Amino acid sequence: MMHYKIVLTGSGILVDHYGSPEPVMGFVTARLVKAESEDLAVATVKRDVLVQWNQSFNADRKAGLPKLTIEQVTPVRALLARKPKHDFYFYISEEQREEHLQELTQPKRRWFKKKK
């Protein structure tokens, strides 16, 4: 079994932005999952995100179901992988979406230097 880090976006939702005139366009999130194949990992993460979405933000069924788009699937070594937070990073513009994606898809800087 392999571990996969999966970054995905959700769009087409109706979330109150606390009275702000800019509507929330969607969210970006990342998950780490252990699965036998990449396809099974993607299916598992999509299911888990939708379950969490319905429990956390769509309990009253007014926010709608997001359209999920896989942005990146990366096989990772389990011991070296930092488990991502199961947070939803909401965005109100494409620029903000890209910022969130960059943060979740770019490798983190190491606190130690790799020997050459």
N, CA, C and O atoms as a printed pandas DataFrame, in Angstrom:
     atom_number atom_name residue_name chain_id  residue_number  x_coord  y_coord  z_coord
0              1         N          MET        A               1    0.840   -1.184    0.000
1              2        CA          MET        A               1    0.000    0.000    0.000
2              3         C          MET        A               1    0.884    1.247    0.000
3              4         O          MET        A               1    1.948    1.283    0.617
4              5         N          MET        A               2    0.412    2.249   -0.702
5              6        CA          MET        A               2    1.131    3.520   -0.812
6              7         C          MET        A               2    0.374    4.615   -0.056
7              8         O          MET        A               2   -0.827    4.510    0.194
8              9         N          HIS        A               3    1.102    5.649    0.291
9             10        CA          HIS        A               3    0.492    6.854    0.844
10            11         C          HIS        A               3    0.475    7.909   -0.254
11            12         O          HIS        A               3    1.434    8.043   -1.015
12            13         N          TYR        A               4   -0.620    8.653   -0.329
13            14        CA          TYR        A               4   -0.771    9.703   -1.342
14            15         C          TYR        A               4   -1.201   10.995   -0.665
15            16         O          TYR        A               4   -2.041   10.994    0.235
16            17         N          LYS        A               5   -0.613   12.088   -1.111
17            18        CA          LYS        A               5   -1.088   13.414   -0.714
18            19         C          LYS        A               5   -1.922   13.922   -1.879
19            20         O          LYS        A               5   -1.446   14.004   -3.011
20            21         N          ILE        A               6   -3.161   14.259   -1.590
21            22        CA          ILE        A               6   -4.092   14.690   -2.628
22            23         C          ILE        A               6   -4.576   16.094   -2.303
23            24         O          ILE        A               6   -5.097   16.354   -1.218
24            25         N          VAL        A               7   -4.394   16.989   -3.258
25            26        CA          VAL        A               7   -4.873   18.372   -3.135
26            27         C          VAL        A               7   -6.049   18.520   -4.086
27            28         O          VAL        A               7   -5.959   18.155   -5.258
28            29         N          LEU        A               8   -7.151   19.054   -3.579
29            30        CA          LEU        A               8   -8.320   19.238   -4.434
30            31         C          LEU        A               8   -9.015   20.544   -4.139
31            32         O          LEU        A               8   -8.841   21.146   -3.079
32            33         N          THR        A               9   -9.813   20.970   -5.112
33            34        CA          THR        A               9  -10.611   22.185   -4.953
34            35         C          THR        A               9  -12.081   21.818   -5.040
35            36         O          THR        A               9  -12.464   20.835   -5.675
36            37         N          GLY        A              10  -12.883   22.624   -4.392
37            38        CA          GLY        A              10  -14.332   22.477   -4.453
38            39         C          GLY        A              10  -14.935   23.795   -4.888
39            40         O          GLY        A              10  -14.553   24.854   -4.390
40            41         N          SER        A              11  -15.872   23.734   -5.814
41            42        CA          SER        A              11  -16.502   24.965   -6.306
42            43         C          SER        A              11  -18.007   24.766   -6.409
43            44         O          SER        A              11  -18.513   23.652   -6.278
44            45         N          GLY        A              12  -18.710   25.868   -6.645
45            46        CA          GLY        A              12  -20.160   25.812   -6.783
46            47         C          GLY        A              12  -20.890   25.704   -5.459
47            48         O          GLY        A              12  -21.901   25.011   -5.357
48            49         N          ILE        A              13  -20.378   26.390   -4.439
49            50        CA          ILE        A              13  -20.986   26.327   -3.112
50            51         C          ILE        A              13  -21.577   27.682   -2.739
51            52         O          ILE        A              13  -21.241   28.706   -3.335
52            53         N          LEU        A              14  -22.451   27.672   -1.758
53            54        CA          LEU        A              14  -23.075   28.899   -1.268
54            55         C          LEU        A              14  -22.790   29.019    0.222
55            56         O          LEU        A              14  -23.547   28.514    1.051
56            57         N          VAL        A              15  -21.697   29.689    0.554
57            58        CA          VAL        A              15  -21.298   29.856    1.947
58            59         C          VAL        A              15  -21.366   31.325    2.299
59            60         O          VAL        A              15  -20.863   32.172    1.560
60            61         N          ASP        A              16  -21.996   31.635    3.441
61            62        CA          ASP        A              16  -22.084   33.024    3.894
62            63         C          ASP        A              16  -20.693   33.524    4.241
63            64         O          ASP        A              16  -19.943   32.869    4.965
64            65         N          HIS        A              17  -20.365   34.680    3.719
65            66        CA          HIS        A              17  -19.053   35.274    3.950
66            67         C          HIS        A              17  -19.181   36.403    4.959
67            68         O          HIS        A              17  -18.523   37.437    4.839
68            69         N          TYR        A              18  -20.030   36.197    5.951
69            70        CA          TYR        A              18  -20.222   37.129    7.057
70            71         C          TYR        A              18  -20.557   38.537    6.589
71            72         O          TYR        A              18  -19.963   39.508    7.059
72            73         N          GLY        A              19  -21.494   38.652    5.677
73            74        CA          GLY        A              19  -21.975   39.945    5.237
74            75         C          GLY        A              19  -21.123   40.634    4.203
75            76         O          GLY        A              19  -21.456   41.742    3.782
76            77         N          SER        A              20  -20.040   40.025    3.779
77            78        CA          SER        A              20  -19.166   40.629    2.777
78            79         C          SER        A              20  -19.831   40.561    1.401
79            80         O          SER        A              20  -20.526   39.591    1.099
80            81         N          PRO        A              21  -19.622   41.579    0.570
81            82        CA          PRO        A              21  -20.237   41.562   -0.754
82            83         C          PRO        A              21  -19.625   40.522   -1.695
83            84         O          PRO        A              21  -20.272   40.111   -2.658
84            85         N          GLU        A              22  -18.377   40.089   -1.430
85            86        CA          GLU        A              22  -17.750   39.084   -2.282
86            87         C          GLU        A              22  -18.215   37.698   -1.852
87            88         O          GLU        A              22  -18.038   37.318   -0.695
88            89         N          PRO        A              23  -18.802   36.947   -2.763
89            90        CA          PRO        A              23  -19.227   35.597   -2.393
90            91         C          PRO        A              23  -18.045   34.637   -2.353
91            92         O          PRO        A              23  -17.064   34.816   -3.075
92            93         N          VAL        A              24  -18.147   33.624   -1.511
93            94        CA          VAL        A              24  -17.136   32.578   -1.470
94            95         C          VAL        A              24  -17.289   31.760   -2.738
95            96         O          VAL        A              24  -18.374   31.261   -3.038
96            97         N          MET        A              25  -16.192   31.623   -3.487
97            98        CA          MET        A              25  -16.229   30.894   -4.752
98            99         C          MET        A              25  -15.993   29.405   -4.564
99           100         O          MET        A              25  -16.497   28.593   -5.341
100          101         N          GLY        A              26  -15.226   29.036   -3.533
101          102        CA          GLY        A              26  -14.924   27.628   -3.328
102          103         C          GLY        A              26  -13.889   27.444   -2.236
103          104         O          GLY        A              26  -13.642   28.345   -1.434
104          105         N          PHE        A              27  -13.289   26.267   -2.218
105          106        CA          PHE        A              27  -12.286   25.965   -1.215
106          107         C          PHE        A              27  -11.185   25.102   -1.811
107          108         O          PHE        A              27  -11.349   24.480   -2.860
108          109         N          VAL        A              28  -10.054   25.086   -1.105
109          110        CA          VAL        A              28   -8.922   24.227   -1.429
110          111         C          VAL        A              28   -8.627   23.423   -0.172
111          112         O          VAL        A              28   -8.689   23.962    0.933
112          113         N          THR        A              29   -8.305   22.138   -0.324
113          114        CA          THR        A              29   -7.975   21.293    0.815
114          115         C          THR        A              29   -6.989   20.218    0.395
115          116         O          THR        A              29   -6.845   19.923   -0.791
116          117         N          ALA        A              30   -6.316   19.639    1.371
117          118        CA          ALA        A              30   -5.355   18.563    1.104
118          119         C          ALA        A              30   -5.594   17.438    2.095
119          120         O          ALA        A              30   -5.986   17.672    3.238
120          121         N          ARG        A              31   -5.355   16.219    1.644
121          122        CA          ARG        A              31   -5.514   15.042    2.490
122          123         C          ARG        A              31   -4.369   14.073    2.229
123          124         O          ARG        A              31   -3.819   14.020    1.129
124          125         N          LEU        A              32   -4.021   13.310    3.254
125          126        CA          LEU        A              32   -3.050   12.236    3.143
126          127         C          LEU        A              32   -3.806   10.942    3.363
127          128         O          LEU        A              32   -4.500   10.787    4.367
128          129         N          VAL        A              33   -3.674   10.005    2.422
129          130        CA          VAL        A              33   -4.451    8.769    2.502
130          131         C          VAL        A              33   -3.572    7.582    2.113
131          132         O          VAL        A              33   -2.670    7.701    1.283
132          133         N          LYS        A              34   -3.854    6.449    2.724
133          134        CA          LYS        A              34   -3.158    5.205    2.400
134          135         C          LYS        A              34   -4.120    4.354    1.584
135          136         O          LYS        A              34   -5.245    4.089    2.008
136          137         N          ALA        A              35   -3.665    3.929    0.406
137          138        CA          ALA        A              35   -4.548    3.161   -0.478
138          139         C          ALA        A              35   -3.730    2.228   -1.360
139          140         O          ALA        A              35   -2.517    2.383   -1.499
140          141         N          GLU        A              36   -4.411    1.266   -1.946
141          142        CA          GLU        A              36   -3.745    0.291   -2.813
142          143         C          GLU        A              36   -3.417    0.863   -4.190
143          144         O          GLU        A              36   -2.496    0.393   -4.858
144          145         N          SER        A              37   -4.173    1.877   -4.611
145          146        CA          SER        A              37   -3.921    2.483   -5.920
146          147         C          SER        A              37   -4.263    3.965   -5.861
147          148         O          SER        A              37   -4.934    4.434   -4.942
148          149         N          GLU        A              38   -3.781    4.692   -6.870
149          150        CA          GLU        A              38   -4.061    6.122   -6.943
150          151         C          GLU        A              38   -5.558    6.370   -7.132
151          152         O          GLU        A              38   -6.112    7.290   -6.531
152          153         N          ASP        A              39   -6.209    5.565   -7.954
153          154        CA          ASP        A              39   -7.647    5.729   -8.187
154          155         C          ASP        A              39   -8.446    5.524   -6.901
155          156         O          ASP        A              39   -9.389    6.265   -6.627
156          157         N          LEU        A              40   -8.066    4.516   -6.114
157          158        CA          LEU        A              40   -8.756    4.271   -4.857
158          159         C          LEU        A              40   -8.490    5.400   -3.866
159          160         O          LEU        A              40   -9.379    5.777   -3.103
160          161         N          ALA        A              41   -7.280    5.936   -3.873
161          162        CA          ALA        A              41   -6.948    7.063   -2.995
162          163         C          ALA        A              41   -7.807    8.278   -3.328
163          164         O          ALA        A              41   -8.341    8.931   -2.431
164          165         N          VAL        A              42   -7.937    8.581   -4.618
165          166        CA          VAL        A              42   -8.746    9.725   -5.051
166          167         C          VAL        A              42  -10.210    9.525   -4.656
167          168         O          VAL        A              42  -10.843   10.449   -4.146
168          169         N          ALA        A              43  -10.746    8.340   -4.886
169          170        CA          ALA        A              43  -12.147    8.066   -4.542
170          171         C          ALA        A              43  -12.375    8.190   -3.035
171          172         O          ALA        A              43  -13.391    8.731   -2.599
172          173         N          THR        A              44  -11.432    7.689   -2.250
173          174        CA          THR        A              44  -11.553    7.756   -0.790
174          175         C          THR        A              44  -11.528    9.202   -0.304
175          176         O          THR        A              44  -12.327    9.592    0.547
176          177         N          VAL        A              45  -10.614    9.984   -0.845
177          178        CA          VAL        A              45  -10.504   11.386   -0.425
178          179         C          VAL        A              45  -11.744   12.167   -0.825
179          180         O          VAL        A              45  -12.246   12.970   -0.039
180          181         N          LYS        A              46  -12.244   11.949   -2.029
181          182        CA          LYS        A              46  -13.471   12.650   -2.442
182          183         C          LYS        A              46  -14.622   12.332   -1.495
183          184         O          LYS        A              46  -15.362   13.225   -1.083
184          185         N          ARG        A              47  -14.770   11.052   -1.155
185          186        CA          ARG        A              47  -15.844   10.657   -0.233
186          187         C          ARG        A              47  -15.653   11.319    1.126
187          188         O          ARG        A              47  -16.597   11.874    1.689
188          189         N          ASP        A              48  -14.419   11.260    1.660
189          190        CA          ASP        A              48  -14.150   11.835    2.980
190          191         C          ASP        A              48  -14.392   13.339    3.019
191          192         O          ASP        A              48  -14.935   13.852    3.997
192          193         N          VAL        A              49  -13.997   14.047    1.969
193          194        CA          VAL        A              49  -14.202   15.495    1.916
194          195         C          VAL        A              49  -15.694   15.818    1.864
195          196         O          VAL        A              49  -16.152   16.731    2.552
196          197         N          LEU        A              50  -16.447   15.087    1.063
197          198        CA          LEU        A              50  -17.890   15.344    0.987
198          199         C          LEU        A              50  -18.586   15.042    2.315
199          200         O          LEU        A              50  -19.494   15.771    2.717
200          201         N          VAL        A              51  -18.171   13.983    2.993
201          202        CA          VAL        A              51  -18.748   13.670    4.307
202          203         C          VAL        A              51  -18.431   14.786    5.292
203          204         O          VAL        A              51  -19.318   15.255    6.006
204          205         N          GLN        A              52  -17.171   15.216    5.336
205          206        CA          GLN        A              52  -16.804   16.299    6.245
206          207         C          GLN        A              52  -17.527   17.593    5.878
207          208         O          GLN        A              52  -17.968   18.327    6.762
208          209         N          TRP        A              53  -17.651   17.877    4.582
209          210        CA          TRP        A              53  -18.356   19.066    4.120
210          211         C          TRP        A              53  -19.797   19.057    4.631
211          212         O          TRP        A              53  -20.270   20.054    5.175
212          213         N          ASN        A              54  -20.486   17.940    4.456
213          214        CA          ASN        A              54  -21.885   17.857    4.880
214          215         C          ASN        A              54  -22.034   17.944    6.391
215          216         O          ASN        A              54  -23.015   18.505    6.879
216          217         N          GLN        A              55  -21.090   17.404    7.135
217          218        CA          GLN        A              55  -21.170   17.462    8.590
218          219         C          GLN        A              55  -20.815   18.842    9.129
219          220         O          GLN        A              55  -21.403   19.297   10.110
220          221         N          SER        A              56  -19.858   19.507    8.495
221          222        CA          SER        A              56  -19.348   20.767    9.036
222          223         C          SER        A              56  -20.037   22.018    8.492
223          224         O          SER        A              56  -20.388   22.917    9.256
224          225         N          PHE        A              57  -20.229   22.075    7.180
225          226        CA          PHE        A              57  -20.696   23.313    6.558
226          227         C          PHE        A              57  -22.064   23.199    5.903
227          228         O          PHE        A              57  -22.683   24.211    5.576
228          229         N          ASN        A              58  -22.532   21.991    5.712
229          230        CA          ASN        A              58  -23.768   21.809    4.957
230          231         C          ASN        A              58  -24.795   21.026    5.754
231          232         O          ASN        A              58  -25.597   20.292    5.177
232          233         N          ALA        A              59  -24.780   21.170    7.070
233          234        CA          ALA        A              59  -25.711   20.425    7.908
234          235         C          ALA        A              59  -27.161   20.800    7.598
235          236         O          ALA        A              59  -28.052   19.954    7.675
236          237         N          ASP        A              60  -27.396   22.053    7.253
237          238        CA          ASP        A              60  -28.755   22.493    6.940
238          239         C          ASP        A              60  -29.091   22.329    5.452
239          240         O          ASP        A              60  -30.195   22.664    5.023
240          241         N          ARG        A              61  -28.141   21.816    4.674
241          242        CA          ARG        A              61  -28.296   21.527    3.238
242          243         C          ARG        A              61  -28.546   22.787    2.394
243          244         O          ARG        A              61  -29.176   22.715    1.339
244          245         N          LYS        A              62  -28.045   23.943    2.867
245          246        CA          LYS        A              62  -28.206   25.184    2.117
246          247         C          LYS        A              62  -26.960   25.560    1.324
247          248         O          LYS        A              62  -27.042   26.353    0.386
248          249         N          ALA        A              63  -25.796   24.996    1.692
249          250        CA          ALA        A              63  -24.543   25.366    1.031
250          251         C          ALA        A              63  -24.349   24.628   -0.292
251          252         O          ALA        A              63  -23.555   25.060   -1.127
252          253         N          GLY        A              64  -25.052   23.541   -0.489
253          254        CA          GLY        A              64  -24.921   22.770   -1.721
254          255         C          GLY        A              64  -23.713   21.852   -1.700
255          256         O          GLY        A              64  -22.833   21.980   -0.849
256          257         N          LEU        A              65  -23.684   20.925   -2.647
257          258        CA          LEU        A              65  -22.548   20.018   -2.778
258          259         C          LEU        A              65  -21.511   20.632   -3.705
259          260         O          LEU        A              65  -21.851   21.092   -4.795
260          261         N          PRO        A              66  -20.261   20.644   -3.287
261          262        CA          PRO        A              66  -19.223   21.221   -4.139
262          263         C          PRO        A              66  -18.871   20.289   -5.296
263          264         O          PRO        A              66  -18.971   19.067   -5.185
264          265         N          LYS        A              67  -18.462   20.891   -6.396
265          266        CA          LYS        A              67  -17.903   20.132   -7.512
266          267         C          LYS        A              67  -16.421   19.996   -7.198
267          268         O          LYS        A              67  -15.699   20.993   -7.151
268          269         N          LEU        A              68  -15.963   18.760   -6.983
269          270        CA          LEU        A              68  -14.584   18.515   -6.588
270          271         C          LEU        A              68  -13.691   18.314   -7.807
271          272         O          LEU        A              68  -14.048   17.596   -8.741
272          273         N          THR        A              69  -12.531   18.954   -7.786
273          274        CA          THR        A              69  -11.541   18.839   -8.853
274          275         C          THR        A              69  -10.207   18.471   -8.229
275          276         O          THR        A              69   -9.721   19.166   -7.337
276          277         N          ILE        A              70   -9.618   17.391   -8.692
277          278        CA          ILE        A              70   -8.309   16.970   -8.201
278          279         C          ILE        A              70   -7.248   17.863   -8.832
279          280         O          ILE        A              70   -7.160   17.960  -10.056
280          281         N          GLU        A              71   -6.448   18.512   -8.000
281          282        CA          GLU        A              71   -5.403   19.415   -8.475
282          283         C          GLU        A              71   -4.035   18.740   -8.520
283          284         O          GLU        A              71   -3.232   19.014   -9.411
284          285         N          GLN        A              72   -3.771   17.849   -7.545
285          286        CA          GLN        A              72   -2.473   17.191   -7.500
286          287         C          GLN        A              72   -2.587   15.901   -6.700
287          288         O          GLN        A              72   -3.234   15.859   -5.653
288          289         N          VAL        A              73   -1.948   14.845   -7.207
289          290        CA          VAL        A              73   -1.825   13.582   -6.486
290          291         C          VAL        A              73   -0.337   13.254   -6.446
291          292         O          VAL        A              73    0.314   13.142   -7.485
292          293         N          THR        A              74    0.192   13.101   -5.233
293          294        CA          THR        A              74    1.617   12.854   -5.069
294          295         C          THR        A              74    1.832   11.649   -4.164
295          296         O          THR        A              74    1.373   11.655   -3.022
296          297         N          PRO        A              75    2.518   10.619   -4.643
297          298        CA          PRO        A              75    2.899    9.531   -3.740
298          299         C          PRO        A              75    3.932   10.052   -2.738
299          300         O          PRO        A              75    4.849   10.781   -3.117
300          301         N          VAL        A              76    3.792    9.688   -1.485
301          302        CA          VAL        A              76    4.700   10.162   -0.445
302          303         C          VAL        A              76    5.153    8.998    0.420
303          304         O          VAL        A              76    4.482    7.970    0.511
304          305         N          ARG        A              77    6.292    9.180    1.045
305          306        CA          ARG        A              77    6.767    8.205    2.028
306          307         C          ARG        A              77    6.087    8.518    3.349
307          308         O          ARG        A              77    6.087    9.659    3.812
308          309         N          ALA        A              78    5.520    7.504    3.937
309          310        CA          ALA        A              78    4.704    7.702    5.133
310          311         C          ALA        A              78    5.480    8.334    6.285
311          312         O          ALA        A              78    4.960    9.216    6.969
312          313         N          LEU        A              79    6.696    7.903    6.502
313          314        CA          LEU        A              79    7.458    8.429    7.640
314          315         C          LEU        A              79    7.869    9.873    7.457
315          316         O          LEU        A              79    8.012   10.609    8.433
316          317         N          LEU        A              80    8.059   10.284    6.215
317          318        CA          LEU        A              80    8.507   11.649    5.953
318          319         C          LEU        A              80    7.362   12.621    5.695
319          320         O          LEU        A              80    7.567   13.834    5.653
320          321         N          ALA        A              81    6.181   12.093    5.527
321          322        CA          ALA        A              81    5.045   12.942    5.169
322          323         C          ALA        A              81    4.501   13.654    6.402
323          324         O          ALA        A              81    4.219   13.035    7.428
324          325         N          ARG        A              82    4.364   14.944    6.277
325          326        CA          ARG        A              82    3.695   15.734    7.312
326          327         C          ARG        A              82    2.218   15.709    6.992
327          328         O          ARG        A              82    1.796   16.138    5.918
328          329         N          LYS        A              83    1.442   15.209    7.921
329          330        CA          LYS        A              83    0.018   15.082    7.679
330          331         C          LYS        A              83   -0.609   16.464    7.557
331          332         O          LYS        A              83   -0.491   17.285    8.467
332          333         N          PRO        A              84   -1.282   16.726    6.425
333          334        CA          PRO        A              84   -1.906   18.047    6.267
334          335         C          PRO        A              84   -3.096   18.200    7.209
335          336         O          PRO        A              84   -3.747   17.225    7.585
336          337         N          LYS        A              85   -3.352   19.428    7.570
337          338        CA          LYS        A              85   -4.541   19.704    8.375
338          339         C          LYS        A              85   -5.764   19.451    7.509
339          340         O          LYS        A              85   -5.733   19.675    6.299
340          341         N          HIS        A              86   -6.817   18.995    8.117
341          342        CA          HIS        A              86   -8.039   18.734    7.361
342          343         C          HIS        A              86   -8.891   19.992    7.317
343          344         O          HIS        A              86  -10.075   19.979    7.653
344          345         N          ASP        A              87   -8.258   21.072    6.896
345          346        CA          ASP        A              87   -8.927   22.363    6.833
346          347         C          ASP        A              87   -9.421   22.644    5.427
347          348         O          ASP        A              87   -8.902   22.128    4.437
348          349         N          PHE        A              88  -10.432   23.472    5.380
349          350        CA          PHE        A              88  -10.927   23.993    4.114
350          351         C          PHE        A              88  -10.427   25.433    4.025
351          352         O          PHE        A              88  -10.725   26.249    4.897
352          353         N          TYR        A              89   -9.678   25.742    2.987
353          354        CA          TYR        A              89   -9.186   27.097    2.772
354          355         C          TYR        A              89  -10.093   27.746    1.730
355          356         O          TYR        A              89   -9.985   27.468    0.535
356          357         N          PHE        A              90  -10.980   28.607    2.196
357          358        CA          PHE        A              90  -11.956   29.236    1.303
358          359         C          PHE        A              90  -11.306   30.365    0.520
359          360         O          PHE        A              90  -10.386   31.026    1.002
360          361         N          TYR        A              91  -11.796   30.574   -0.689
361          362        CA          TYR        A              91  -11.284   31.662   -1.512
362          363         C          TYR        A              91  -12.439   32.435   -2.128
363          364         O          TYR        A              91  -13.514   31.895   -2.392
364          365         N          ILE        A              92  -12.171   33.748   -2.351
365          366        CA          ILE        A              92  -13.185   34.623   -2.943
366          367         C          ILE        A              92  -12.746   35.149   -4.300
367          368         O          ILE        A              92  -13.481   35.882   -4.962
368          369         N          SER        A              93  -11.523   34.764   -4.714
369          370        CA          SER        A              93  -11.022   35.185   -6.021
370          371         C          SER        A              93  -10.087   34.105   -6.567
371          372         O          SER        A              93   -9.619   33.243   -5.824
372          373         N          GLU        A              94   -9.826   34.162   -7.854
373          374        CA          GLU        A              94   -8.902   33.202   -8.461
374          375         C          GLU        A              94   -7.484   33.400   -7.926
375          376         O          GLU        A              94   -6.730   32.436   -7.795
376          377         N          GLU        A              95   -7.124   34.633   -7.621
377          378        CA          GLU        A              95   -5.799   34.899   -7.071
378          379         C          GLU        A              95   -5.634   34.223   -5.714
379          380         O          GLU        A              95   -4.597   33.625   -5.428
380          381         N          GLN        A              96   -6.662   34.325   -4.888
381          382        CA          GLN        A              96   -6.615   33.701   -3.571
382          383         C          GLN        A              96   -6.600   32.173   -3.705
383          384         O          GLN        A              96   -5.933   31.489   -2.929
384          385         N          ARG        A              97   -7.316   31.652   -4.665
385          386        CA          ARG        A              97   -7.310   30.206   -4.938
386          387         C          ARG        A              97   -5.905   29.743   -5.287
387          388         O          ARG        A              97   -5.433   28.731   -4.769
388          389         N          GLU        A              98   -5.236   30.484   -6.169
389          390        CA          GLU        A              98   -3.881   30.133   -6.577
390          391         C          GLU        A              98   -2.904   30.206   -5.402
391          392         O          GLU        A              98   -1.996   29.380   -5.303
392          393         N          GLU        A              99   -3.080   31.184   -4.512
393          394        CA          GLU        A              99   -2.226   31.284   -3.327
394          395         C          GLU        A              99   -2.367   30.047   -2.449
395          396         O          GLU        A              99   -1.375   29.482   -1.989
396          397         N          HIS        A             100   -3.606   29.636   -2.225
397          398        CA          HIS        A             100   -3.853   28.438   -1.412
398          399         C          HIS        A             100   -3.261   27.197   -2.086
399          400         O          HIS        A             100   -2.660   26.352   -1.422
400          401         N          LEU        A             101   -3.431   27.093   -3.392
401          402        CA          LEU        A             101   -2.877   25.950   -4.115
402          403         C          LEU        A             101   -1.355   25.923   -4.024
403          404         O          LEU        A             101   -0.765   24.864   -3.809
404          405         N          GLN        A             102   -0.718   27.080   -4.186
405          406        CA          GLN        A             102    0.743   27.143   -4.081
406          407         C          GLN        A             102    1.206   26.682   -2.702
407          408         O          GLN        A             102    2.181   25.940   -2.580
408          409         N          GLU        A             103    0.507   27.121   -1.680
409          410        CA          GLU        A             103    0.874   26.766   -0.314
410          411         C          GLU        A             103    0.771   25.254   -0.088
411          412         O          GLU        A             103    1.606   24.674    0.607
412          413         N          LEU        A             104   -0.244   24.617   -0.668
413          414        CA          LEU        A             104   -0.462   23.195   -0.432
414          415         C          LEU        A             104    0.294   22.279   -1.398
415          416         O          LEU        A             104    0.495   21.104   -1.093
416          417         N          THR        A             105    0.712   22.792   -2.547
417          418        CA          THR        A             105    1.359   21.927   -3.523
418          419         C          THR        A             105    2.874   22.080   -3.573
419          420         O          THR        A             105    3.567   21.166   -4.019
420          421         N          GLN        A             106    3.396   23.206   -3.128
421          422        CA          GLN        A             106    4.840   23.413   -3.163
422          423         C          GLN        A             106    5.487   22.686   -1.994
423          424         O          GLN        A             106    4.945   22.679   -0.889
424          425         N          PRO        A             107    6.658   22.066   -2.236
425          426        CA          PRO        A             107    7.338   21.388   -1.123
426          427         C          PRO        A             107    7.744   22.380   -0.045
427          428         O          PRO        A             107    8.121   23.517   -0.327
428          429         N          LYS        A             108    7.657   21.929    1.172
429          430        CA          LYS        A             108    8.041   22.778    2.312
430          431         C          LYS        A             108    9.562   22.897    2.367
431          432         O          LYS        A             108   10.284   21.983    1.968
432          433         N          ARG        A             109   10.024   24.015    2.856
433          434        CA          ARG        A             109   11.469   24.202    3.026
434          435         C          ARG        A             109   11.919   23.365    4.213
435          436         O          ARG        A             109   11.268   23.343    5.257
436          437         N          ARG        A             110   13.000   22.703    4.044
437          438        CA          ARG        A             110   13.522   21.853    5.112
438          439         C          ARG        A             110   14.333   22.684    6.088
439          440         O          ARG        A             110   14.989   23.654    5.708
440          441         N          TRP        A             111   14.278   22.296    7.326
441          442        CA          TRP        A             111   15.022   23.010    8.340
442          443         C          TRP        A             111   16.478   22.553    8.373
443          444         O          TRP        A             111   17.306   23.139    9.070
444          445         N          PHE        A             112   16.779   21.501    7.612
445          446        CA          PHE        A             112   18.161   21.055    7.514
446          447         C          PHE        A             112   18.584   21.115    6.056
447          448         O          PHE        A             112   17.741   21.094    5.159
448          449         N          LYS        A             113   19.882   21.189    5.820
449          450        CA          LYS        A             113   20.387   21.251    4.461
450          451         C          LYS        A             113   20.751   19.868    3.983
451          452         O          LYS        A             113   21.373   19.084    4.700
452          453         N          LYS        A             114   20.361   19.586    2.780
453          454        CA          LYS        A             114   20.664   18.296    2.192
454          455         C          LYS        A             114   22.127   18.282    1.734
455          456         O          LYS        A             114   22.601   19.229    1.106
456          457         N          LYS        A             115   22.828   17.198    2.057
457          458        CA          LYS        A             115   24.230   17.084    1.647
458          459         C          LYS        A             115   24.296   16.798    0.165
459          460         O          LYS        A             115   23.475   16.058   -0.378
460          461         N          LYS        A             116   25.293   17.399   -0.491
461          462        CA          LYS        A             116   25.463   17.192   -1.933
462          463         C          LYS        A             116   26.492   16.139   -2.200
463          464         O          LYS        A             116   26.771   15.828   -3.358
